[in-house]
Amino acid sequence: DTAVSQTPKYLVTQMGNDKSIKCEQNLGHDTMYWYKQDSKKFLKIMFSYNNKELIINETVPNRFSPKSPDKAHLNLHINSLELGDSAVYFCASSQGTGGRQPQHFGDGTRLSIL
Amino acid sequence: GNSVTQMEGPVTLSEEAFLTINCTYTATGYPSLFWYVQYPGEGLQLLLKATKADDKGSNKGFEATYRKETTSFHLEKGSVQVSDSAVYFCALSAGAGNNRKLIWGLGTSLAVNP
């Protein structure tokens, strides 16, 4: 009965490859997010979707492409992976936008680029 | 613009010591304030929140009071335990309408020794 689940938990791959991370939430929330956390624990918002519509698109290389097939899912595809993409990627969800309501996080996907 | 400033870590305490993690903010309008906690290997989870001036949020022995006059939301706990070892993030929700979003502090790592 995990609320926000991400797969895979670990991803180790070579530079230049393309990979995807999947996220699903069963909380009935209408808003989902992708965050990147670096080795110093700095948390950076990447994207946010509300009812499948993109509402936040921070300065992120266009190698990163989110897709939300429905309100409960938000996937992240990354093309031509680079060393600097190594990080922990967190999916989160909330009811409503704007941060008024608590965000619920998955356990993260640890991406390592060799 | 809107911003959050947290005290830098790491903070190292002995069990049963008193904890304060400072957080100050800059915001327009009427922000809501949050503390999130990230335990090792997990995603972030909401610890407590306050939505207006003089509100006190509390949970698991932690407290923080929304002080508009000092633009602060310091996190306190009277007696920490080893299980409190984690990274703590202060955040604020500010902005108007579709521009309202959650802004994160850099996180403060806490280690509690037995």
Coordinates of C-alpha atoms in Angstrom, one line a residue:
Chain A
D1 CA 0.0 0.0 0.0
T2 CA 2.9 2.3 -0.8
A3 CA 1.6 5.8 -1.4
V4 CA 4.3 7.1 -3.9
S5 CA 6.3 4.4 -5.6
Q6 CA 9.2 4.8 -8.0
T7 CA 11.0 2.3 -10.1
P8 CA 13.8 1.4 -10.3
K9 CA 15.3 2.1 -6.9
Y10 CA 18.8 2.0 -8.3
L11 CA 20.0 2.7 -11.8
V12 CA 23.6 2.2 -12.9
T13 CA 24.4 2.9 -16.5
Q14 CA 27.0 4.2 -19.0
M15 CA 27.3 7.8 -20.2
G16 CA 25.4 8.4 -23.4
N17 CA 22.6 5.9 -22.6
D18 CA 18.9 6.7 -22.4
K19 CA 16.9 5.7 -19.4
S20 CA 13.5 6.1 -17.8
I21 CA 12.2 6.3 -14.2
K22 CA 8.6 5.6 -13.4
C23 CA 6.4 7.0 -10.7
E24 CA 3.0 6.1 -9.5
Q25 CA 0.9 7.5 -6.6
N26 CA -2.2 5.9 -5.1
L27 CA -3.2 8.9 -3.0
G28 CA -5.7 10.4 -5.5
H29 CA -3.6 13.5 -5.7
D30 CA -3.9 15.8 -8.8
T31 CA -0.3 17.2 -8.8
M32 CA 3.0 15.3 -9.2
Y33 CA 6.6 16.5 -9.2
W34 CA 10.1 15.4 -10.1
Y35 CA 13.0 16.6 -7.9
K36 CA 16.8 16.1 -8.2
Q37 CA 18.9 15.8 -5.0
D38 CA 22.6 16.1 -5.3
S39 CA 25.3 14.6 -3.1
K40 CA 25.1 17.5 -0.8
K41 CA 21.4 16.9 -0.3
F42 CA 20.4 20.1 -2.2
L43 CA 16.9 19.6 -3.5
K44 CA 15.9 21.1 -6.9
I45 CA 12.5 21.0 -8.4
M46 CA 12.6 19.9 -12.1
F47 CA 9.0 19.5 -13.2
S48 CA 5.5 19.6 -11.9
Y49 CA 2.2 18.4 -13.5
N50 CA -1.3 19.2 -12.4
N51 CA -4.0 17.0 -13.9
K52 CA -1.6 15.8 -16.6
E53 CA -0.7 19.4 -17.5
L54 CA 2.8 20.7 -17.2
I55 CA 2.9 23.7 -14.8
I56 CA 6.5 23.9 -13.6
N57 CA 9.4 23.5 -15.9
E58 CA 12.5 24.7 -14.3
T59 CA 15.8 25.3 -16.1
V60 CA 16.5 21.7 -17.0
P61 CA 18.4 20.4 -20.0
N62 CA 15.9 19.3 -22.7
R63 CA 17.5 15.8 -22.5
F64 CA 15.0 15.4 -19.6
S65 CA 11.5 14.8 -20.7
P66 CA 8.6 14.1 -18.3
K67 CA 5.4 12.4 -19.4
S68 CA 2.2 12.1 -17.4
P69 CA -0.2 9.6 -19.0
D70 CA -2.7 10.1 -16.2
K71 CA -3.0 11.9 -12.9
A72 CA -1.6 8.9 -11.0
H73 CA 1.6 8.5 -13.1
L74 CA 4.5 10.7 -13.9
N75 CA 7.5 9.3 -15.7
L76 CA 10.9 10.8 -16.5
H77 CA 12.9 9.9 -19.6
I78 CA 16.5 11.0 -19.8
N79 CA 18.5 11.0 -23.1
S80 CA 22.2 10.9 -23.6
L81 CA 23.1 10.6 -19.9
E82 CA 26.0 12.6 -18.6
L83 CA 28.2 12.3 -15.5
G84 CA 26.5 15.3 -13.9
D85 CA 23.2 13.5 -14.0
S86 CA 24.3 11.3 -11.2
A87 CA 22.0 12.1 -8.3
V88 CA 18.9 10.8 -6.5
Y89 CA 15.7 11.6 -8.3
F90 CA 12.5 11.9 -6.2
C91 CA 8.9 11.8 -7.3
A92 CA 6.3 13.5 -5.1
S93 CA 2.6 14.2 -5.2
S94 CA 0.2 16.6 -3.5
Q95 CA -3.4 17.6 -3.7
G96 CA -3.4 21.0 -5.4
T97 CA -0.5 23.1 -6.6
G98 CA 1.5 25.9 -4.9
G99 CA 2.8 23.9 -2.0
R100 CA 0.0 24.7 0.4
Q101 CA -0.7 21.0 0.9
P102 CA 2.0 18.6 2.0
Q103 CA 4.0 16.8 -0.6
H104 CA 4.4 13.1 -0.3
F105 CA 7.7 11.7 -1.6
G106 CA 8.8 8.4 -3.0
D107 CA 11.9 6.7 -1.7
G108 CA 14.0 8.0 -4.6
T109 CA 15.9 6.5 -7.6
R110 CA 19.6 6.5 -7.2
L111 CA 21.1 7.1 -10.6
S112 CA 24.8 6.5 -11.1
I113 CA 26.5 7.3 -14.4
L114 CA 29.8 5.4 -15.1
Chain B
G1 CA 12.1 37.4 -4.3
N2 CA 11.0 34.5 -2.0
S3 CA 13.8 32.5 -0.3
V4 CA 14.6 30.3 2.7
T5 CA 17.8 30.3 4.6
Q6 CA 18.7 27.5 7.0
M7 CA 21.7 27.1 9.3
E8 CA 24.4 25.0 7.8
G9 CA 25.2 21.6 9.1
P10 CA 26.2 19.1 10.0
V11 CA 24.9 19.4 13.5
T12 CA 26.1 16.8 16.0
L13 CA 24.5 16.3 19.4
S14 CA 24.5 13.8 22.2
E15 CA 21.2 12.0 23.0
E16 CA 18.8 14.0 25.2
A17 CA 20.4 17.3 24.1
F18 CA 18.3 20.3 23.1
L19 CA 18.0 20.9 19.4
T20 CA 17.5 24.2 17.5
I21 CA 17.8 24.4 13.7
N22 CA 17.4 28.0 12.5
C23 CA 15.3 28.9 9.5
T24 CA 14.6 32.4 8.3
Y25 CA 12.7 33.5 5.2
T26 CA 12.0 36.3 2.8
A27 CA 8.5 36.3 1.2
T28 CA 5.8 38.5 -0.2
G29 CA 2.2 38.0 0.7
Y30 CA 1.2 35.3 3.2
P31 CA 3.5 32.3 3.1
S32 CA 2.9 29.0 4.7
L33 CA 6.0 27.4 6.4
F34 CA 7.0 23.8 6.6
W35 CA 9.6 21.5 8.1
Y36 CA 10.3 18.2 6.2
V37 CA 12.6 15.4 7.4
Q38 CA 14.6 13.0 5.4
Y39 CA 15.7 9.8 7.1
P40 CA 18.7 7.9 5.6
G41 CA 17.8 6.2 2.4
E42 CA 14.2 7.6 2.3
G43 CA 12.3 10.4 0.7
L44 CA 11.2 13.5 2.5
Q45 CA 8.2 13.5 4.7
L46 CA 6.3 16.4 6.3
L47 CA 7.3 16.9 9.9
L48 CA 5.2 20.0 10.8
K49 CA 3.7 23.1 9.3
A50 CA 2.2 26.5 10.1
T51 CA 0.0 28.6 7.9
K52 CA -0.2 32.0 9.6
A53 CA 1.7 34.2 11.9
D54 CA 2.0 33.0 15.5
D55 CA 0.9 29.5 14.6
K56 CA 2.9 26.7 16.2
G57 CA 3.4 23.5 14.4
S58 CA 4.3 20.4 16.4
N59 CA 4.9 16.7 15.8
K60 CA 7.0 13.9 17.4
G61 CA 8.3 16.3 20.0
F62 CA 9.4 18.9 17.5
E63 CA 8.0 22.4 17.5
A64 CA 8.3 25.5 15.3
T65 CA 6.6 28.9 15.7
Y66 CA 5.8 31.1 12.7
R67 CA 7.3 34.5 13.7
K68 CA 6.4 37.2 11.2
E69 CA 8.2 39.9 13.1
T70 CA 11.6 38.1 12.8
T71 CA 10.6 36.2 9.6
S72 CA 11.7 33.0 11.3
F73 CA 10.5 29.4 11.7
H74 CA 13.1 27.7 13.9
L75 CA 12.8 24.0 14.6
E76 CA 13.3 22.9 18.2
K77 CA 13.2 19.7 20.2
G78 CA 13.8 19.5 23.9
S79 CA 15.5 16.1 24.0
V80 CA 16.8 14.4 20.8
Q81 CA 17.1 10.7 20.2
V82 CA 19.4 8.7 18.0
S83 CA 16.4 8.0 15.8
D84 CA 16.2 11.8 15.0
S85 CA 19.4 11.6 13.0
A86 CA 18.3 12.8 9.6
V87 CA 18.3 15.8 7.2
Y88 CA 15.8 18.6 8.0
F89 CA 14.5 20.9 5.3
C90 CA 12.7 24.2 5.9
A91 CA 10.4 25.2 3.1
L92 CA 7.9 28.0 2.4
S93 CA 4.9 28.2 0.1
A94 CA 4.6 31.7 -1.4
G95 CA 3.5 33.6 -4.4
A96 CA 0.1 34.3 -5.9
G97 CA -2.2 32.2 -8.1
N98 CA -0.3 30.0 -10.5
N99 CA 3.0 31.4 -9.5
R100 CA 2.7 30.0 -5.9
K101 CA 5.2 27.3 -5.3
L102 CA 7.2 25.6 -2.6
I103 CA 10.7 26.9 -2.0
W104 CA 13.2 24.8 -0.2
G105 CA 16.1 25.5 2.1
L106 CA 19.4 23.7 1.6
G107 CA 18.8 21.2 4.4
T108 CA 20.6 20.7 7.7
S109 CA 22.0 17.3 8.6
L110 CA 21.6 16.2 12.2
A111 CA 23.6 13.3 13.8
V112 CA 22.6 12.3 17.3
N113 CA 25.2 10.1 19.2
P114 CA 24.2 7.7 22.0

